[in-house]
Amino acid sequence: MMLKQKWLWGLILLLLVVAAPSLVDRWQAEESSDQYEIIIPYGEILTIANESELTLDEVLKTLKDAGLNNVSIEPTTLEKLQLQNVVQIYEEGELAKQLRFTPYAKDIDETELGHYISIPEEESYKTLIEEVIEPEIVTIAGELFYFLSKEDDHFTIKTPIGYSSEAIDAIQASGMNYTLRIANAETEFVNKLMVQQLIELKTDQVAGLLGMGEEVIGFDQPLRDVFINELHEAGYAFYHIESSKMKGLGAIGKVTDYDVIRLHSIDINRQPKLTVDVMVDRTVRAIKERNIKSVFFHLNVSDGNMQDNLNDAVSYLNGLDERMPSKYTVGVPLSFENVTVPSWAMALVLVAGILFTFITSEILMVRVLRYGATAFMVLLAAAYFGLDRIVFIQAFALIISVLAPTYAVLKSAHGSGSFGGILLQYAKAVGITLVGIVIVVSLLNGNKFMAGYEVFRGVILVYLVPIACVVLYVFMKLFKIDAKNPKKSLTNTVALFNMPIRYWHVIVLVLIAAIGFFYIGRSGNGGTAPGFELAFRQWLEDILYVRPRTKEFLIGFPFFVLAVYVMNTNKQIGRVLLIPAVIGFLSIMNTFTHLHIPLEVSVLRTVYSVVLGFFIGFVFIAIYKVLAKYSAKLSKRWS
């Protein structure tokens, strides 16, 4: 049986090596994407200029000299033009009330509902309104107004009508690039006009298009994909906002073949307000660890002295220049090169995964379950090729992600008191987990995963199921429950439940529950950590480029080393120690299931964890020896 397993392991490794070029393509695509940009909204820059003693050109120059290279421009509306004092807008009733006791009272027909808009002095705004909206021009009290009926089929005062030529001219004069924000209008007619405008506005200085609002352009409209394709063919890049819940965002990825740029937003105005140092740290981490290539930075325009707020932005930009790793430079970010996984390579990896499942599912201990698990993986693979649905690959990868760390710990944990013996068991456990990792990463490969449009599903199961399986294993070993001998197992189980409950039992259960809640609370994106740990993490990151995960090198891996050592003399205690030990192996699996993280970062982080965790494990052994010796003395004294 052992000989057969060795042949199967050899075949798995061969299949993964043959399919490896796709992983190499991903690595190279991530490494070649080394330029990033910082975007600040034009409206916030304008506010700083209007509420300080600086001119707009001076504010733009100050930010550019500090490292800013991109400014975003939102589409304007009649309502926004009124806020900028470009036009004045009156409802029919409001204007009629003002003219009621004048000779011009009859100039207003109050039965005709709509808005009267003063004609702007600037020719560019006048041209924009007349060419896009084509409003009726009326005379009121001897003065010309635009009239926009409330029954207009396409336009309201809130409808986007175009982009400020003054804003574009100012940014072009500064020498910076600019990003045009794009919203979804209520009608397809307006969206068509906006797309045409955007195509006409495309120049080398226009970096790309960034969505705004809750929907992508054309959402829930027949021409949605046509609009996206026309803009993409015009040379526009699209931004994918990290963690965005914008409706229809997936259509941009599919239509453009995931030719997108990942963007992270930092809002200094949110509460509690972020310090400059924290914002710098978050930005650096986002760029080097999450494939973020564009950062949308909000200026503080809500309170305080505007000159001071500008200085904070300058400090932030200077801080990025100082803290950013040398491999990254400010410039025009490019989307990832195309990374594809050929069908033959996918088939090879799936076969490797099926064989891996057959080997690792021996932990189920019942032959029927083992063959059933393997058959289920064959069905998932067949369903993927037959139905071309990514969900089947995601389910396949999830099962591998759960099996790998579980099997690695249970199969490799054999007692040893020597350095070489412990190292061998440790290397075996890490190796088994890495094989599972390569299978998962090879399956979930390509631009749609790298860009964040598709993700690994079932992260919480990777956190919980391996621990539950190891707990069950320990429970069965401690109380001699054998799946192959159900009668004896039932007797032992009954005896277990008839055991009296001691106070220490309750204390242990409460402690385990507390650890469990702490563990779950720390897992995932919403997990929290105390301040001293955050400072320790930052210190590690500063000296190691990326920090290893605490739960790996300070908990999981050291406990595995300790468990192997203890099992050499006390199998029961050693097996119990496997419960925290599995955390290290499931955690490195989880590291690689964050598919938007560059492979280089995940590999480096895991190497740090594996090496540090191994040697810290011997510190655990030394502490265990001291405690065991002290415990023996106490036991002898009180016996």
XYZ file of C-alpha atoms in Angstrom:
639
model
C 0.000 0.000 0.000
C 2.836 2.371 0.865
C 4.497 1.629 -2.478
C 1.249 2.423 -4.294
C 0.963 5.731 -2.437
C 4.507 6.694 -3.416
C 3.660 6.094 -7.071
C 0.497 8.179 -6.697
C 2.427 11.034 -5.051
C 4.979 10.876 -7.845
C 2.231 11.030 -10.470
C 0.588 14.002 -8.729
C 3.871 15.923 -8.685
C 4.518 15.102 -12.359
C 1.056 16.353 -13.389
C 1.529 19.598 -11.449
C 4.977 20.199 -12.937
C 3.661 19.721 -16.495
C 0.799 22.170 -15.780
C 3.109 24.681 -14.046
C 3.617 27.151 -16.974
C 0.291 28.823 -16.187
C 1.508 29.608 -12.660
C 4.751 30.964 -14.116
C 2.668 33.217 -16.375
C 0.781 34.551 -13.358
C 4.001 35.216 -11.445
C 5.493 37.111 -14.396
C 2.289 39.107 -14.959
C 2.281 40.234 -11.325
C 5.988 41.059 -11.357
C 5.726 43.163 -14.532
C 2.891 45.256 -13.064
C 5.137 47.613 -11.098
C 3.683 51.103 -11.615
C 1.111 52.752 -9.356
C -0.785 56.030 -9.286
C -2.500 58.240 -6.720
C -5.799 59.863 -7.738
C -7.336 62.893 -5.987
C -10.785 64.253 -6.977
C -10.742 67.554 -8.836
C -13.717 68.833 -6.831
C -11.780 68.489 -3.570
C -8.732 70.208 -5.058
C -11.019 73.044 -6.191
C -12.471 73.340 -2.679
C -8.973 73.656 -1.203
C -8.188 76.424 -3.699
C -11.460 78.296 -3.141
C -11.167 78.195 0.658
C -7.475 79.044 0.952
C -5.223 81.805 -0.323
C -3.827 79.597 -3.072
C -4.912 79.530 -6.692
C -6.063 76.342 -8.388
C -2.839 76.190 -10.396
C -0.782 76.552 -7.207
C -2.648 73.722 -5.467
C -2.232 71.460 -8.492
C 1.489 72.250 -8.701
C 1.981 71.638 -4.981
C 0.359 68.222 -5.191
C 2.165 67.279 -8.386
C 5.563 68.221 -6.907
C 4.750 65.974 -3.927
C 4.051 63.004 -6.189
C 0.429 63.228 -7.353
C 0.046 62.082 -10.951
C -3.710 61.728 -11.515
C -6.862 63.783 -10.881
C -10.402 62.483 -11.251
C -13.200 64.528 -12.835
C -16.870 63.794 -12.236
C -19.499 64.444 -14.895
C -21.327 67.673 -14.238
C -25.085 68.223 -13.923
C -27.254 71.324 -13.949
C -27.567 70.986 -10.184
C -23.765 70.965 -9.779
C -23.445 73.969 -12.095
C -25.779 75.866 -9.798
C -23.613 75.009 -6.763
C -20.618 76.381 -8.693
C -22.574 79.588 -9.461
C -22.354 78.876 -13.175
C -26.153 78.945 -13.560
C -29.207 79.732 -11.446
C -32.152 77.322 -11.451
C -35.748 78.271 -10.658
C -38.841 76.107 -10.501
C -41.882 77.473 -12.312
C -43.691 78.310 -9.060
C -40.646 79.976 -7.514
C -40.085 82.242 -10.513
C -43.812 83.037 -10.827
C -43.872 84.098 -7.178
C -41.009 86.535 -7.722
C -42.729 88.078 -10.772
C -46.274 88.096 -9.383
C -46.471 91.849 -8.735
C -44.478 92.943 -11.761
C -45.489 93.635 -15.366
C -43.943 90.250 -16.268
C -46.279 88.064 -14.197
C -47.865 86.568 -17.325
C -44.476 85.459 -18.693
C -44.710 82.326 -16.516
C -47.213 79.564 -17.232
C -47.462 77.775 -13.884
C -49.336 74.878 -15.452
C -46.192 73.990 -17.400
C -43.999 72.284 -14.783
C -40.261 72.531 -15.154
C -37.060 74.406 -14.365
C -35.911 77.750 -15.733
C -32.103 77.881 -16.003
C -30.133 81.062 -16.484
C -27.873 81.014 -19.523
C -24.209 80.806 -18.387
C -21.718 83.463 -19.357
C -18.961 80.933 -20.100
C -19.260 79.815 -23.693
C -18.095 76.264 -22.916
C -20.957 75.625 -20.461
C -23.440 77.253 -22.806
C -22.326 74.993 -25.640
C -22.415 71.914 -23.421
C -25.976 72.506 -22.231
C -27.335 73.397 -25.659
C -25.653 70.508 -27.497
C -26.506 67.813 -24.950
C -29.894 68.808 -23.517
C -31.125 70.951 -26.421
C -33.435 72.917 -24.088
C -36.119 75.338 -25.131
C -35.017 78.984 -24.875
C -37.615 81.355 -23.455
C -37.737 85.027 -22.541
C -38.780 85.976 -18.988
C -38.812 89.600 -17.932
C -36.680 90.458 -20.929
C -34.024 87.886 -20.029
C -33.244 84.616 -21.779
C -33.594 81.317 -19.895
C -33.358 77.645 -20.726
C -36.547 75.770 -19.919
C -36.333 72.085 -18.952
C -39.731 70.479 -18.601
C -40.257 68.039 -15.707
C -41.889 65.784 -18.287
C -38.692 65.580 -20.340
C -38.060 61.962 -21.308
C -34.322 62.026 -20.707
C -33.022 64.913 -18.622
C -33.494 66.308 -15.120
C -31.293 68.755 -13.242
C -29.530 65.711 -11.716
C -28.731 63.991 -15.040
C -25.026 63.885 -16.036
C -24.465 66.009 -19.113
C -20.692 66.057 -19.597
C -17.350 67.150 -18.235
C -16.050 70.603 -17.361
C -13.670 71.830 -20.038
C -12.198 74.247 -17.456
C -11.279 71.304 -15.234
C -9.780 69.372 -18.132
C -7.787 72.392 -19.309
C -6.420 73.052 -15.809
C -5.271 69.452 -15.334
C -3.799 69.250 -18.826
C -1.869 72.444 -18.151
C -0.482 70.924 -14.940
C 0.944 68.011 -16.907
C -0.899 65.376 -14.875
C -3.145 62.602 -16.119
C -6.834 62.572 -15.363
C -9.454 59.903 -14.798
C -13.041 60.478 -15.885
C -15.716 59.194 -13.561
C -18.710 57.596 -15.208
C -22.240 57.190 -13.870
C -25.263 55.291 -15.088
C -28.010 57.592 -16.373
C -31.666 56.646 -16.084
C -32.119 56.402 -19.834
C -30.190 54.655 -22.539
C -30.395 57.825 -24.645
C -28.316 59.808 -22.137
C -25.839 56.976 -21.666
C -25.351 56.886 -25.432
C -24.582 60.625 -25.439
C -22.123 60.212 -22.543
C -20.318 57.355 -24.289
C -19.974 59.467 -27.419
C -18.580 62.349 -25.365
C -16.089 60.058 -23.659
C -14.870 58.697 -26.975
C -14.345 62.262 -28.243
C -12.506 63.234 -25.038
C -10.006 60.347 -25.184
C -6.405 61.534 -25.190
C -3.128 60.122 -23.923
C -3.619 62.070 -20.685
C -6.919 60.343 -19.871
C -5.852 57.435 -17.686
C -9.128 55.572 -17.538
C -12.748 55.390 -16.429
C -13.854 55.040 -12.821
C -17.441 54.165 -12.003
C -19.509 56.171 -9.539
C -22.833 55.542 -7.901
C -24.350 52.104 -7.388
C -24.477 50.897 -11.003
C -22.149 50.580 -13.969
C -23.069 52.482 -17.115
C -25.944 50.827 -18.953
C -26.888 48.609 -16.032
C -30.236 46.916 -16.643
C -30.269 48.336 -20.186
C -29.973 46.358 -23.471
C -26.914 48.299 -24.670
C -24.847 47.864 -21.481
C -22.256 45.552 -23.040
C -22.176 47.666 -26.207
C -21.319 50.793 -24.184
C -18.566 48.993 -22.276
C -17.094 47.522 -25.464
C -17.132 50.862 -27.331
C -15.283 52.567 -24.465
C -12.792 49.723 -24.206
C -12.098 49.821 -27.945
C -11.607 53.585 -27.698
C -8.595 52.835 -25.474
C -10.070 53.386 -22.013
C -8.965 51.316 -19.061
C -11.571 50.481 -16.411
C -10.951 50.508 -12.694
C -12.100 47.719 -10.414
C -12.764 49.193 -6.970
C -11.641 46.820 -4.225
C -14.608 45.340 -2.311
C -17.033 47.264 -4.521
C -20.670 46.155 -4.565
C -21.495 48.156 -7.683
C -24.241 46.450 -9.685
C -23.168 45.077 -13.043
C -19.455 45.266 -12.270
C -18.939 41.728 -13.518
C -20.012 42.806 -17.007
C -16.990 45.100 -17.289
C -14.679 42.197 -16.536
C -16.333 39.845 -18.990
C -16.632 42.349 -21.860
C -13.043 43.602 -21.478
C -11.619 40.132 -20.766
C -10.712 41.429 -17.289
C -8.534 44.206 -18.702
C -8.934 46.262 -15.518
C -6.879 48.061 -12.866
C -7.429 47.315 -9.178
C -8.167 50.450 -7.129
C -8.247 51.058 -3.378
C -9.991 54.071 -1.827
C -8.733 55.923 1.252
C -11.070 58.488 2.794
C -9.451 60.809 5.332
C -12.864 62.300 6.117
C -14.312 59.152 7.665
C -14.601 58.722 11.412
C -12.424 58.106 13.279
C -10.068 60.064 11.074
C -6.918 58.324 9.911
C -3.488 59.741 10.633
C -1.059 60.384 7.792
C 1.240 57.545 8.970
C -1.646 55.050 9.050
C -2.759 56.069 5.550
C 0.796 55.683 4.240
C 1.108 52.223 5.818
C -2.242 51.110 4.378
C -1.388 52.377 0.917
C 2.037 50.716 0.818
C 0.518 47.458 2.043
C -2.291 47.631 -0.541
C 0.136 48.131 -3.423
C 2.696 45.500 -2.535
C 0.382 42.876 -0.981
C -2.960 43.114 -2.835
C -2.112 43.888 -6.458
C -3.538 47.397 -6.029
C -2.145 49.724 -8.677
C -4.351 52.785 -8.156
C -5.201 54.558 -4.895
C -8.081 57.010 -4.716
C -7.187 59.511 -1.994
C -9.760 61.906 -0.550
C -8.602 65.289 0.725
C -10.004 66.578 3.988
C -12.457 69.274 2.887
C -15.014 68.820 5.667
C -13.325 70.819 8.441
C -10.109 72.475 9.566
C -7.787 74.913 7.846
C -7.571 74.130 4.142
C -3.873 75.010 3.965
C -3.195 72.524 6.769
C -5.303 69.920 4.999
C -3.257 70.435 1.838
C -0.072 70.034 3.884
C -1.403 66.710 5.224
C -1.928 65.518 1.653
C 1.625 66.568 0.769
C 2.939 64.687 3.823
C 1.005 61.616 2.710
C 2.452 61.760 -0.816
C 5.992 62.342 0.500
C 5.540 59.472 2.950
C 4.628 57.147 0.094
C 7.757 58.134 -1.778
C 9.866 57.302 1.282
C 8.136 54.045 2.304
C 7.285 52.469 -1.035
C 9.572 49.550 -2.015
C 11.994 50.483 -4.777
C 10.476 47.978 -7.233
C 7.359 50.182 -7.521
C 7.375 53.529 -9.302
C 4.806 56.275 -9.800
C 3.410 56.170 -13.318
C 0.562 54.987 -15.470
C -0.563 51.573 -14.158
C -1.252 48.862 -16.674
C -3.670 45.994 -16.400
C -2.234 42.503 -16.019
C -0.919 40.718 -19.055
C -3.316 38.014 -20.196
C -2.968 34.861 -18.079
C -4.870 31.830 -19.338
C -5.048 28.230 -18.206
C -5.318 25.899 -21.240
C -7.933 23.157 -21.038
C -5.245 20.465 -21.083
C -3.484 22.073 -18.115
C -6.765 22.364 -16.209
C -7.464 18.691 -16.923
C -4.050 17.655 -15.596
C -4.527 19.642 -12.391
C -7.996 18.183 -11.896
C -6.594 14.668 -12.259
C -3.907 15.562 -9.720
C -6.638 16.843 -7.412
C -8.655 13.640 -7.775
C -5.606 11.514 -6.921
C -4.805 13.846 -4.024
C -8.359 13.394 -2.740
C -8.065 9.604 -2.982
C -4.885 9.638 -0.881
C -5.954 12.189 1.716
C -9.486 10.847 2.162
C -8.025 7.810 3.914
C -8.546 9.876 7.070
C -12.264 9.129 6.653
C -11.346 5.587 7.785
C -14.357 4.045 6.032
C -13.548 2.735 2.540
C -16.989 3.578 1.151
C -16.601 7.195 2.192
C -13.150 7.350 0.662
C -14.310 6.069 -2.716
C -17.405 8.277 -2.476
C -15.285 11.398 -1.913
C -13.074 10.523 -4.881
C -16.088 9.863 -7.101
C -17.605 13.195 -6.082
C -14.445 15.009 -7.192
C -14.617 13.192 -10.535
C -18.203 14.429 -10.934
C -17.173 18.021 -10.131
C -14.399 17.864 -12.739
C -16.771 16.420 -15.345
C -19.432 19.034 -14.519
C -16.893 21.825 -15.032
C -15.916 20.633 -18.482
C -19.490 19.744 -19.417
C -21.238 22.892 -18.165
C -18.341 25.396 -18.163
C -19.353 26.815 -14.774
C -16.648 28.210 -12.503
C -18.615 27.203 -9.397
C -17.607 23.554 -9.903
C -13.920 24.473 -9.880
C -14.461 26.608 -6.782
C -16.140 23.667 -5.016
C -13.307 21.338 -6.101
C -10.698 23.789 -4.760
C -12.566 24.184 -1.468
C -12.504 20.436 -0.815
C -8.767 20.273 -1.556
C -8.221 23.262 0.772
C -9.946 21.455 3.627
C -8.341 18.051 3.056
C -4.732 19.237 2.661
C -4.045 20.739 6.114
C -6.121 18.087 7.871
C -4.313 15.179 6.251
C -0.921 16.901 6.600
C -1.238 17.070 10.381
C -2.850 13.689 11.010
C -0.580 11.765 8.613
C 2.726 13.371 9.580
C 2.441 13.592 13.353
C 4.530 10.651 14.609
C 6.483 10.932 17.820
C 10.201 11.719 17.635
C 12.682 13.057 20.137
C 15.491 13.893 17.701
C 16.028 17.054 15.693
C 16.213 15.083 12.440
C 13.089 13.087 13.196
C 11.077 16.200 14.069
C 12.367 17.965 10.961
C 11.323 15.032 8.787
C 7.746 14.997 10.154
C 7.565 18.781 9.876
C 8.808 18.770 6.273
C 6.312 16.032 5.385
C 3.387 18.023 6.820
C 4.470 21.232 5.077
C 5.053 19.341 1.811
C 1.584 17.758 1.802
C -0.015 21.154 2.446
C 2.033 22.760 -0.340
C 0.868 20.119 -2.832
C -2.727 21.043 -1.943
C -1.851 24.720 -2.311
C -0.373 24.222 -5.800
C -3.511 22.364 -6.893
C -5.808 25.136 -5.613
C -3.733 28.000 -7.045
C -3.394 26.217 -10.401
C -7.161 25.729 -10.620
C -8.097 29.262 -9.590
C -5.734 31.007 -11.960
C -6.245 33.706 -14.571
C -7.063 37.401 -14.802
C -10.570 37.093 -13.409
C -9.140 35.796 -10.125
C -6.134 38.131 -10.055
C -8.390 41.151 -10.624
C -10.828 40.060 -7.906
C -13.870 39.400 -10.098
C -13.888 35.747 -9.091
C -12.773 34.608 -5.642
C -12.138 31.507 -3.594
C -15.384 30.598 -1.855
C -15.676 28.978 1.569
C -12.874 30.652 3.539
C -14.655 30.108 6.848
C -14.796 26.349 6.149
C -11.021 26.277 5.676
C -10.723 27.894 9.109
C -13.133 25.539 10.860
C -13.337 22.099 9.213
C -9.665 21.043 9.664
C -9.820 21.982 13.341
C -13.094 20.099 13.758
C -11.592 17.036 12.047
C -8.506 17.055 14.257
C -10.660 17.509 17.367
C -12.744 14.510 16.267
C -9.583 12.483 15.642
C -8.192 13.331 19.085
C -11.541 12.557 20.688
C -11.704 9.151 19.000
C -8.133 8.275 19.976
C -8.506 9.391 23.582
C -11.691 7.392 24.097
C -10.749 4.474 21.812
C -13.601 4.929 19.361
C -13.013 2.840 16.253
C -15.156 3.316 13.151
C -14.404 -0.281 12.146
C -15.698 -1.633 15.467
C -19.007 0.176 16.059
C -20.119 -2.040 18.959
C -17.024 -1.357 21.028
C -17.109 2.291 20.015
C -20.700 2.598 21.187
C -19.777 1.068 24.559
C -16.884 3.492 24.983
C -19.084 6.429 23.963
C -21.770 5.484 26.513
C -19.096 5.168 29.170
C -17.805 8.590 28.204
C -21.200 10.241 28.571
C -21.680 8.552 31.957
C -18.475 9.998 33.341
C -18.971 12.535 36.166
C -18.305 16.177 35.231
C -15.559 17.812 37.282
C -15.055 21.516 37.843
C -11.885 21.396 35.781
C -13.892 19.935 32.889
C -16.067 23.040 32.894
C -13.043 25.320 33.130
C -11.415 23.576 30.150
C -14.612 23.801 28.082
C -14.984 27.509 28.852
C -11.323 28.076 27.967
C -11.710 26.194 24.666
C -14.858 28.191 23.839
C -13.066 31.467 24.623
C -10.138 30.478 22.397
C -12.599 29.491 19.668
C -14.412 32.825 19.767
C -11.076 34.660 19.783
C -9.861 32.606 16.819
C -13.003 33.208 14.754
C -12.984 36.899 15.686
C -9.422 37.202 14.411
C -10.117 35.380 11.154
C -11.156 36.989 7.873
C -11.113 40.630 6.829
C -13.215 41.749 9.752
C -10.849 40.375 12.404
C -9.342 42.732 14.956
C -6.056 42.750 16.848
C -4.846 44.674 19.933
C -2.621 47.706 19.529
C 0.596 46.057 20.720
C 0.153 43.280 18.162
C -0.454 45.781 15.373
C 2.803 47.531 16.332
C 4.618 44.173 16.335
C 3.148 43.341 12.924
C 4.331 46.650 11.500
C 7.822 46.079 12.884
C 7.984 42.670 11.233
C 6.749 44.130 7.965
C 9.368 46.872 8.046
C 12.264 44.435 8.416
C 10.964 41.477 6.389
C 9.099 43.256 3.523
C 5.993 41.171 4.320
C 5.136 39.854 7.757
C 4.537 36.181 8.472
C 1.164 35.433 10.044
C 1.159 35.320 13.823
C -1.123 32.280 13.965
C 1.403 30.387 11.854
C 4.863 31.086 13.264
C 3.838 31.726 16.889
C 0.993 29.219 17.275
C 0.383 26.542 14.653
C 3.873 25.485 13.555
C 5.530 25.624 17.012
C 2.696 23.537 18.443
C 3.190 20.953 15.689
C 6.891 20.674 16.532
C 5.986 20.371 20.207
C 3.283 17.784 19.453
C 5.743 15.558 17.558
C 8.211 15.771 20.439
C 5.614 15.093 23.140
C 4.068 12.175 21.227
C 7.405 10.428 21.589
C 6.732 10.011 25.329
C 3.037 10.788 25.795
C 0.804 10.116 22.812
C -2.359 11.432 24.456
C -0.974 14.886 25.286
C 0.821 15.008 21.939
C -2.405 14.344 20.059
C -4.207 17.081 21.975
C -1.447 19.484 20.905
C -2.313 18.733 17.271
C -5.497 20.797 17.677
C -3.683 24.186 17.803
C -1.019 22.764 15.456
C -3.433 22.438 12.521
C -4.026 26.214 12.652
C -0.608 26.823 11.066
C -1.274 24.558 8.092
C -4.805 25.746 7.394
C -3.524 29.311 7.659
C -0.910 28.924 4.913
C -3.588 27.301 2.785
C -5.778 30.315 3.465
C -2.927 32.658 2.515
C -2.860 31.281 -1.020
C -6.652 31.318 -1.388
C -6.499 35.125 -1.292
C -6.043 35.120 -5.040
C -5.577 38.891 -5.409
C -2.366 38.666 -3.367
C 0.776 38.328 -5.518
C 2.275 34.845 -5.472
C 5.645 36.303 -4.524
C 4.167 37.792 -1.352
C 2.348 34.591 -0.368
C 5.449 32.446 -0.981
C 7.709 34.798 0.983
C 5.240 35.048 3.867
C 4.927 31.260 4.037
C 8.701 30.696 3.955
C 9.103 33.083 6.888
C 6.342 31.329 8.829
C 7.641 27.808 8.160
C 11.249 28.612 9.103
C 10.485 30.772 12.147
C 7.742 28.435 13.337
C 10.065 25.432 13.258
C 12.729 27.027 15.448
C 10.217 28.629 17.785
C 8.841 25.112 18.186
C 12.087 24.129 19.914
C 11.596 27.044 22.276
C 8.211 25.505 23.054
C 9.945 22.168 23.671
C 12.389 23.798 26.091
C 9.523 25.434 27.966
C 7.662 22.112 28.020
C 10.688 20.343 29.509
C 10.961 22.918 32.286
C 7.246 22.712 33.068
C 7.288 18.891 32.943
C 10.249 18.771 35.323
C 8.594 21.250 37.695
C 5.300 19.332 37.499
C 7.080 16.063 38.329
C 8.643 17.632 41.396
C 5.281 18.951 42.577
C 3.642 15.589 41.944
C 6.347 13.812 43.924
C 6.081 16.286 46.808
C 2.304 15.991 47.158
C 1.988 12.261 46.468
